[in-house]
mmCIF file of C-alpha atoms in Angstrom:
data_model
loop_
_atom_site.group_PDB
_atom_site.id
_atom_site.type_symbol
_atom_site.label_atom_id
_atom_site.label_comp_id
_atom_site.label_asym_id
_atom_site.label_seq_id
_atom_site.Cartn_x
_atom_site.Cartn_y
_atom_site.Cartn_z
ATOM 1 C CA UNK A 1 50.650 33.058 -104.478
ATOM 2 C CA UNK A 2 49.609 29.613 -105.664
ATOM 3 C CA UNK A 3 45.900 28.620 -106.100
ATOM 4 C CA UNK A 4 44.703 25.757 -102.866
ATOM 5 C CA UNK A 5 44.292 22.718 -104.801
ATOM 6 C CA UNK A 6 40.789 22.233 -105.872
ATOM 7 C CA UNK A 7 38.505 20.583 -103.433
ATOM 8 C CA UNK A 8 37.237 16.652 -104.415
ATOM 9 C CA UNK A 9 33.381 17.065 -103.521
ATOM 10 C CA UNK A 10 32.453 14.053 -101.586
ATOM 11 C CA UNK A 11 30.068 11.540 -102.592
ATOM 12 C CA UNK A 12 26.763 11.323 -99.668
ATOM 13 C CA UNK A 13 26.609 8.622 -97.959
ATOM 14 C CA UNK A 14 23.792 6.808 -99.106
ATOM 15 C CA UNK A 15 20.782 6.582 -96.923
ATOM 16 C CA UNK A 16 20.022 3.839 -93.977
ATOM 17 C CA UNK A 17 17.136 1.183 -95.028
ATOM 18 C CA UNK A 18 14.180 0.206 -92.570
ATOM 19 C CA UNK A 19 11.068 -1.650 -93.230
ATOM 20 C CA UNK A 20 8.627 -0.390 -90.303
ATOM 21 C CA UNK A 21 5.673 -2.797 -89.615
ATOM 22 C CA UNK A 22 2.087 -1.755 -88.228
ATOM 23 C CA UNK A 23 2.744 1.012 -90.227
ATOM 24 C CA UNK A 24 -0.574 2.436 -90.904
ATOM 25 C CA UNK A 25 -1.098 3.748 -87.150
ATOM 26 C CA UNK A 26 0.117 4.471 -84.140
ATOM 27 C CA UNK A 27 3.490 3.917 -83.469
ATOM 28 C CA UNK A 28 4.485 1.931 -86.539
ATOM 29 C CA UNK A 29 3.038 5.143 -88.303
ATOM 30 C CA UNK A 30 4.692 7.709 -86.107
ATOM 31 C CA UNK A 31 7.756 5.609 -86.757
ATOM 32 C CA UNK A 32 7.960 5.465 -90.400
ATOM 33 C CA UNK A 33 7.426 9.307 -90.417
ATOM 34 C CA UNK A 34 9.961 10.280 -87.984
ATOM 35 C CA UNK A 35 12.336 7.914 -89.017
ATOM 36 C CA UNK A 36 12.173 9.144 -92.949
ATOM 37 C CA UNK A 37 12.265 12.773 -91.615
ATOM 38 C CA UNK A 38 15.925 12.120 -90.442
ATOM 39 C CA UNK A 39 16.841 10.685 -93.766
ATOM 40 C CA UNK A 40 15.778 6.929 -93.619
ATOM 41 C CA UNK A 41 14.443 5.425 -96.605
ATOM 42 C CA UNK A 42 11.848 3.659 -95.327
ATOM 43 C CA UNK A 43 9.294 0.870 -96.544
ATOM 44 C CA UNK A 44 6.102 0.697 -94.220
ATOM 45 C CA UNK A 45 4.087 -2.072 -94.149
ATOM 46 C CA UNK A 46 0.543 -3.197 -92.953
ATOM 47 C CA UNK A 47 -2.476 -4.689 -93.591
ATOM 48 C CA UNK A 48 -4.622 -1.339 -94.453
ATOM 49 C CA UNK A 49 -3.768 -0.077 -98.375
ATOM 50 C CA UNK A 50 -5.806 3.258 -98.100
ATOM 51 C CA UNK A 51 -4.209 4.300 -95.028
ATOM 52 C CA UNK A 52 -0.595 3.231 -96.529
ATOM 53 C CA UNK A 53 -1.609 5.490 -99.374
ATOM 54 C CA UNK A 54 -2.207 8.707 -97.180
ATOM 55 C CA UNK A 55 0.879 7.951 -95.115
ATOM 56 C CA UNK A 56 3.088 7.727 -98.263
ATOM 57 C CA UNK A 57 1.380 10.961 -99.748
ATOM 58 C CA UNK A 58 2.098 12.614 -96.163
ATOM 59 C CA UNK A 59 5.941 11.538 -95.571
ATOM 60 C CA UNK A 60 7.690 9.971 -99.146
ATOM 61 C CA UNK A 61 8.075 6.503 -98.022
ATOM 62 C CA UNK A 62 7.630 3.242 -99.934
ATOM 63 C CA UNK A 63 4.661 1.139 -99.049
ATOM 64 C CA UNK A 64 3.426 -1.899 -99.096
ATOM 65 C CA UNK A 65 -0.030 -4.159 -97.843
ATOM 66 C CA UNK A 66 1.515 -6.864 -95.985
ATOM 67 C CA UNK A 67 -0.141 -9.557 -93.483
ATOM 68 C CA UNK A 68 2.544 -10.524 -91.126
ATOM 69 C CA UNK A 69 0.759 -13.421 -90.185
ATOM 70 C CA UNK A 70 0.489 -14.646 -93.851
ATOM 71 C CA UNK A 71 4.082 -16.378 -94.995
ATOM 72 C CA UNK A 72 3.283 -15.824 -98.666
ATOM 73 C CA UNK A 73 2.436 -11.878 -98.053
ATOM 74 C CA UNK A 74 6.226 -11.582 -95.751
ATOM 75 C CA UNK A 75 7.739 -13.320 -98.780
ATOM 76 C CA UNK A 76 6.306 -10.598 -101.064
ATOM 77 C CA UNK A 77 7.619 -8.175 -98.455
ATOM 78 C CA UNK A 78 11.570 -9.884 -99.123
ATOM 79 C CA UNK A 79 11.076 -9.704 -102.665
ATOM 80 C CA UNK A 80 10.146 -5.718 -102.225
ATOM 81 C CA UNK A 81 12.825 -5.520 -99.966
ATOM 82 C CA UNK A 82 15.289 -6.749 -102.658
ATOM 83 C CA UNK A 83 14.076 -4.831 -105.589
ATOM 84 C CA UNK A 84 13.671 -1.307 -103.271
ATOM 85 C CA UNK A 85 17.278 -1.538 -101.186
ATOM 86 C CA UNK A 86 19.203 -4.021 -103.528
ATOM 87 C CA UNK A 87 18.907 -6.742 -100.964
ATOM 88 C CA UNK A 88 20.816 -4.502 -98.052
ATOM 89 C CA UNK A 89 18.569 -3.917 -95.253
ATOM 90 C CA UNK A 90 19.778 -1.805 -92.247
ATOM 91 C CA UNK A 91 16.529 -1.980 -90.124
ATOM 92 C CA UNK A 92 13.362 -4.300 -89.286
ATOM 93 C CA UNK A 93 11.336 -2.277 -86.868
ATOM 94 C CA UNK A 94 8.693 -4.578 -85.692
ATOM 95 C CA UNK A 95 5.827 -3.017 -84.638
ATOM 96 C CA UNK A 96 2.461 -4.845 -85.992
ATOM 97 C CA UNK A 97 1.042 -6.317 -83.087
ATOM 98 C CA UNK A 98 -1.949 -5.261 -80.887
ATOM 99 C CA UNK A 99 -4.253 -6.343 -77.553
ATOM 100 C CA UNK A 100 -7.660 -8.184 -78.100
ATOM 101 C CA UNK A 101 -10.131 -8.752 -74.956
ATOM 102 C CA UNK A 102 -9.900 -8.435 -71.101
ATOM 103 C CA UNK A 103 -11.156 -11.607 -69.885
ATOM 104 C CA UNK A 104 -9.051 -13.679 -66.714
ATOM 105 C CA UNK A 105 -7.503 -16.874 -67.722
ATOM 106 C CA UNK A 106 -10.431 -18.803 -66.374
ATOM 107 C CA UNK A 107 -12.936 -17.049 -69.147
ATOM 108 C CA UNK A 108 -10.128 -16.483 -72.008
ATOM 109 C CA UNK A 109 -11.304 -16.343 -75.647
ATOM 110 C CA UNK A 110 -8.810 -18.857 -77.014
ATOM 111 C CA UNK A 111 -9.419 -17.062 -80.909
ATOM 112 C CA UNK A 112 -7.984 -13.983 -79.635
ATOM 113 C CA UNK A 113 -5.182 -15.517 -77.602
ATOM 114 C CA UNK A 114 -4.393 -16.959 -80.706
ATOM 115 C CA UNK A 115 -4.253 -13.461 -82.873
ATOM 116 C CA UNK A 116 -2.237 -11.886 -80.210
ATOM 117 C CA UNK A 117 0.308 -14.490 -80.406
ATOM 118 C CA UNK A 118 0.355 -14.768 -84.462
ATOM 119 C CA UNK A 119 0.487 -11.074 -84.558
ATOM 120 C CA UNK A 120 3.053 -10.315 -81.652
ATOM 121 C CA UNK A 121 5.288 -13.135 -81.327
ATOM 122 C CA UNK A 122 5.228 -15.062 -85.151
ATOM 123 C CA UNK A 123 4.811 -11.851 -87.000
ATOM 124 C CA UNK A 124 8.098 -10.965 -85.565
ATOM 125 C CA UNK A 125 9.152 -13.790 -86.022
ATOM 126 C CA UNK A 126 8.229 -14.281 -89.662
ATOM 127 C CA UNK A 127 9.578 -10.706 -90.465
ATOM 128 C CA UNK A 128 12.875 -11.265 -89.029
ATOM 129 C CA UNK A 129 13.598 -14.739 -90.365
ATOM 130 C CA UNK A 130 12.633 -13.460 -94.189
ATOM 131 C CA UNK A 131 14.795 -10.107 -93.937
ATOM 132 C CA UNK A 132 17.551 -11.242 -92.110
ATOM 133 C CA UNK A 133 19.815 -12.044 -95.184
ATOM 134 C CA UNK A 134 19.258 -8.747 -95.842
ATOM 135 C CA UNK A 135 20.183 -7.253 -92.776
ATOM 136 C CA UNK A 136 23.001 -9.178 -92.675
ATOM 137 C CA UNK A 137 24.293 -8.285 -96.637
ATOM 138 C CA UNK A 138 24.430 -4.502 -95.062
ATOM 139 C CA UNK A 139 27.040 -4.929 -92.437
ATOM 140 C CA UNK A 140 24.927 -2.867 -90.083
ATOM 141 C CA UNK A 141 21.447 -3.621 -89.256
ATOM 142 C CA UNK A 142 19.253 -3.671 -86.288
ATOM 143 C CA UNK A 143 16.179 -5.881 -85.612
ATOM 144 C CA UNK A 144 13.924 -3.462 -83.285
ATOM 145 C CA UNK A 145 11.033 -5.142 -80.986
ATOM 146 C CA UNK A 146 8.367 -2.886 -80.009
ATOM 147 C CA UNK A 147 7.088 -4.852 -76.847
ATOM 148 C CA UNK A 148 5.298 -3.991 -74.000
ATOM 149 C CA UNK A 149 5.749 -3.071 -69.778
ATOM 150 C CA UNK A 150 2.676 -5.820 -70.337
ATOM 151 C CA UNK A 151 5.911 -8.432 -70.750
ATOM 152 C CA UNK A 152 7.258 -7.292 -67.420
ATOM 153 C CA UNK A 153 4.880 -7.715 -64.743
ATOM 154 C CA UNK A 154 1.441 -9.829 -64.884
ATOM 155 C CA UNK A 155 -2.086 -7.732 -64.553
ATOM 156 C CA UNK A 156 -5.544 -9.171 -63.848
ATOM 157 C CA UNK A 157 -7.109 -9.921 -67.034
ATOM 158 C CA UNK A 158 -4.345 -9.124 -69.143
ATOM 159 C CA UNK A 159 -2.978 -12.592 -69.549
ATOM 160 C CA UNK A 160 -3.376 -13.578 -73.013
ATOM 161 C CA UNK A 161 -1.203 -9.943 -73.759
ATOM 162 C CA UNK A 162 1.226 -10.658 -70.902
ATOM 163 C CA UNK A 163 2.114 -13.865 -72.514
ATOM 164 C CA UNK A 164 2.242 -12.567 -76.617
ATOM 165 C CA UNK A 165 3.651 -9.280 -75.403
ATOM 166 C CA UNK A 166 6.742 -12.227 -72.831
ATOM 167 C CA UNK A 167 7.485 -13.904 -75.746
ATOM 168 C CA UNK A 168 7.954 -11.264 -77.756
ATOM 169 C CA UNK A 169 10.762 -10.053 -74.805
ATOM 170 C CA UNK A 170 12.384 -13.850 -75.323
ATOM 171 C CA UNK A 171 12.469 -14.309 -79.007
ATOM 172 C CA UNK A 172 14.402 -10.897 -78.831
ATOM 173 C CA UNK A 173 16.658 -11.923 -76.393
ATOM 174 C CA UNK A 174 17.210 -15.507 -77.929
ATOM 175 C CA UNK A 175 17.884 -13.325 -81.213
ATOM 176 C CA UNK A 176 20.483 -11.378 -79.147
ATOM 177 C CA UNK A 177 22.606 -14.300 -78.167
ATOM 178 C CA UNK A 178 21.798 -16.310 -81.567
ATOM 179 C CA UNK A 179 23.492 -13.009 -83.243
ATOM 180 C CA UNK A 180 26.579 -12.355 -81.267
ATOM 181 C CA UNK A 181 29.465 -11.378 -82.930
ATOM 182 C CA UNK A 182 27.269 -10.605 -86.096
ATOM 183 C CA UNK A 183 27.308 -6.575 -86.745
ATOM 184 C CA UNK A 184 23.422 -6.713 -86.151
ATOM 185 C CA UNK A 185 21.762 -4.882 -83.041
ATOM 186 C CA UNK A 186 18.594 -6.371 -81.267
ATOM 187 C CA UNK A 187 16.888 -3.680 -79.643
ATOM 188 C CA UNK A 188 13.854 -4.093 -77.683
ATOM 189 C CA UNK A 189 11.162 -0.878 -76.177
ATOM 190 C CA UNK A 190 9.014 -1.539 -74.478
ATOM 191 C CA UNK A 191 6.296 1.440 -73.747
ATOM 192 C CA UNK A 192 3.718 1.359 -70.513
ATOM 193 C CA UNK A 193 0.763 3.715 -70.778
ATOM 194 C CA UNK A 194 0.301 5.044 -74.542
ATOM 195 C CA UNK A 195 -2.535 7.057 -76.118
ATOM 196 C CA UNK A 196 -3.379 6.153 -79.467
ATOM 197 C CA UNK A 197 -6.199 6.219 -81.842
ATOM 198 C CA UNK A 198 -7.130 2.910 -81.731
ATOM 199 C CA UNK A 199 -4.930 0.299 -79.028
ATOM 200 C CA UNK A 200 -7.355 0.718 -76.423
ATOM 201 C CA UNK A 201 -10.836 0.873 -79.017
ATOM 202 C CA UNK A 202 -9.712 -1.990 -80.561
ATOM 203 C CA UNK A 203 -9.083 -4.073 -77.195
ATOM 204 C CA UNK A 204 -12.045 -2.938 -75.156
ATOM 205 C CA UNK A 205 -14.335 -2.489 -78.420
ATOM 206 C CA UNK A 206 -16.003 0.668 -77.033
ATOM 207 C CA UNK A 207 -15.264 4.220 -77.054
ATOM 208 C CA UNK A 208 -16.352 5.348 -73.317
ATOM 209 C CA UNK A 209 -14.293 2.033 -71.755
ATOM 210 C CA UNK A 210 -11.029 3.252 -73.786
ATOM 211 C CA UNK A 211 -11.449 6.779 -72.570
ATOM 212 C CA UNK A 212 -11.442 5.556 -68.857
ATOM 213 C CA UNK A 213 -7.845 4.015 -69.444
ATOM 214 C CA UNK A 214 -6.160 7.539 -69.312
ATOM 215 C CA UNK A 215 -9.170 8.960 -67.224
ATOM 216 C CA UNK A 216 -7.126 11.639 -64.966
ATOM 217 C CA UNK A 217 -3.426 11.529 -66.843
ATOM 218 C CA UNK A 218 -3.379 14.847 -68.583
ATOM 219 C CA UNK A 219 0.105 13.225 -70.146
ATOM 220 C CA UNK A 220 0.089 9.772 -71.115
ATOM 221 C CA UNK A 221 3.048 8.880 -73.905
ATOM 222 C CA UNK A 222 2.194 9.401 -77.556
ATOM 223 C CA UNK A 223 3.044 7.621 -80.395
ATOM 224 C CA UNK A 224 5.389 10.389 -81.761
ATOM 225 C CA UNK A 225 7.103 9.891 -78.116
ATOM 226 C CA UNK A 226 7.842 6.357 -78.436
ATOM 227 C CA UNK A 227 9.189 6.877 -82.461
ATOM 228 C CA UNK A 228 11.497 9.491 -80.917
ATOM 229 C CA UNK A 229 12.942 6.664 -78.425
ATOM 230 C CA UNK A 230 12.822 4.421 -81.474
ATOM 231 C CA UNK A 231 14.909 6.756 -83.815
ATOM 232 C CA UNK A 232 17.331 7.482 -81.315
ATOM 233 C CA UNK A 233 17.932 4.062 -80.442
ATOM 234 C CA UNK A 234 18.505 3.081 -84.540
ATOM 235 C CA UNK A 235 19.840 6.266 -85.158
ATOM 236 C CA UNK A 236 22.879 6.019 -82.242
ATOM 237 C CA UNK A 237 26.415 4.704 -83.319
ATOM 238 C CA UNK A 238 26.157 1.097 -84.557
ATOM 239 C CA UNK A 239 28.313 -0.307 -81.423
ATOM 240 C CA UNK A 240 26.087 1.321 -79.076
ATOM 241 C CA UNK A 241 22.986 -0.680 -78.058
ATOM 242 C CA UNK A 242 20.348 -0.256 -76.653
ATOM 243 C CA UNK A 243 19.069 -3.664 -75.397
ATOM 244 C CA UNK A 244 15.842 -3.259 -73.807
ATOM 245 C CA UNK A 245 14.558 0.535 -72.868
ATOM 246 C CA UNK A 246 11.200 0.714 -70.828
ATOM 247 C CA UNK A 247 9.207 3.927 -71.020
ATOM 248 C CA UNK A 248 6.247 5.103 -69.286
ATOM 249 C CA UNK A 249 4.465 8.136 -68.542
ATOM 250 C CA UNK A 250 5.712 10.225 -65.615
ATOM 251 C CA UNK A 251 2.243 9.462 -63.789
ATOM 252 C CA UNK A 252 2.527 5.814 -64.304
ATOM 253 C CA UNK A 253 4.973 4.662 -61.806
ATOM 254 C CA UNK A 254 4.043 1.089 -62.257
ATOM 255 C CA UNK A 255 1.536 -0.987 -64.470
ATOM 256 C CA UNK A 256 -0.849 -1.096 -61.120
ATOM 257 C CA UNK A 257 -0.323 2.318 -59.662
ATOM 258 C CA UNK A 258 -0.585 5.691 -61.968
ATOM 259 C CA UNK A 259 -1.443 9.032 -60.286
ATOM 260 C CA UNK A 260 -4.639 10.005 -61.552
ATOM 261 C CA UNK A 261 -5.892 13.692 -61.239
ATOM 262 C CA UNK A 262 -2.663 15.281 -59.854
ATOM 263 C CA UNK A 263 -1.901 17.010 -63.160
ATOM 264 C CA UNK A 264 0.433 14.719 -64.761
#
């Protein structure tokens, strides 16, 4: 009887790369945790240091303050980029964005028009163009757009974040075409009805007017919902891809027309 031949132990595979923006709540914060629980090594970003510092005490990823509408604070972000993941980037999850007033077209506040669009549209923007060498010295990376149902269909006083949340859906889909035959993914989610801590506080500026948004849905999405959608759509085989995935509560049929009170 002859001894089996002694077994080579295999080497890991080493871990996928993301930088996750809007990191420091909501979704970009659900994100980065559920996305370094499977095994990403993931830098998250935003604006807010002391809330970076609890995340990365909470979930072991890299941080880093960044202002995605400031071009020197992105190129500090590449630089990271290159000294944390040797330059090889397999992810840029772009979630920093955000909604800012309910006034009609007629009334708009032009300043926060303005933010919406240098936060959603040229933050992504800005992010993408300064990682994208990276992404592409990986051989397999995705650029993930977190947009909005808001990009889909027009609603009364929602126009300034109809048209941020719009052209974040066409700078993705440009990106799509501009990348064909590249081994990068464009992926684009786009969530209806969310409950976070602070999307709705932050756009109506008062506590009772944000509760009234999700009066009568006993099950509006989380964040942790839409990071699971997110990790499964970076986390699927690298020819598989998911272009654009819209998800809503089951009470929200529409952006005009949720069931209210039914027990949804």
């Amino acid at each position: 009887m002859t001894d089996a031949p002694a077994q080579t132990p295999r080497t890991p595979a080493p871990a996928l790369t993301a930088v996750v923006t809007g990191a420091s709540s909501g979704i970009g914060r659900a994100t980065a945790q559920r996305l370094a629980a499977d095994g990403w090594r993931v830098l998250a970003v935003a604006r807010r240091e002391e809330r970076l510092a609890r995340l990365a005490e909470e979930s072991g990823v890299e941080v880093q303050a960044v202002d995605v509408t400031d071009p020197s604070s992105v190129q500090a972000l590449a630089e990271r980029v290159q000294e944390l993941f040797g330059g090889q980037l397999n992810a840029v999850v772009n979630i920093a964005g955000g909604a800012f007033g309910l006034e009609p077209v007629g009334a708009a506040d032009l300043d926060a028009w303005q933010r919406m669009y240098d936060t959603n549209v040229l933050g992504t923007v800005r992010v993408t163009q300064a990682l994208l060498p990276a992404l592409r010295a990986s051989g397999r990376g995705s650029i993930l757009v977190l947009s909005s149902t808001a990009a889909q269909v027009a609603y009364e006083n929602g126009g300034g974040y109809n048209a941020a949340k719009a052209g974040q859906h066409m700078v993705a889909g440009a990106l799509r075409l501009e990348l064909a035959g590249e081994p990068i993914r464009v992926i684009e989610i786009a969530p209806g009805m969310v409950r976070t801590e602070e999307f709705s506080l932050v756009r109506l500026g008062d506590a009772e007017a944000a509760e009234q948004v999700y009066a009568g849905v006993e099950n509006p999405l989380t964040a942790e919902d839409c990071a699971d959608v997110i990790a499964y759509s970076l986390n699927a085989p690298q020819h598989v891809n998911l272009d654009l995935v819209t998800i809503r509560p089951i009470a929200q049929a529409a952006a005009h027309k949720v069931a209210r009170d039914v027990g949804l």
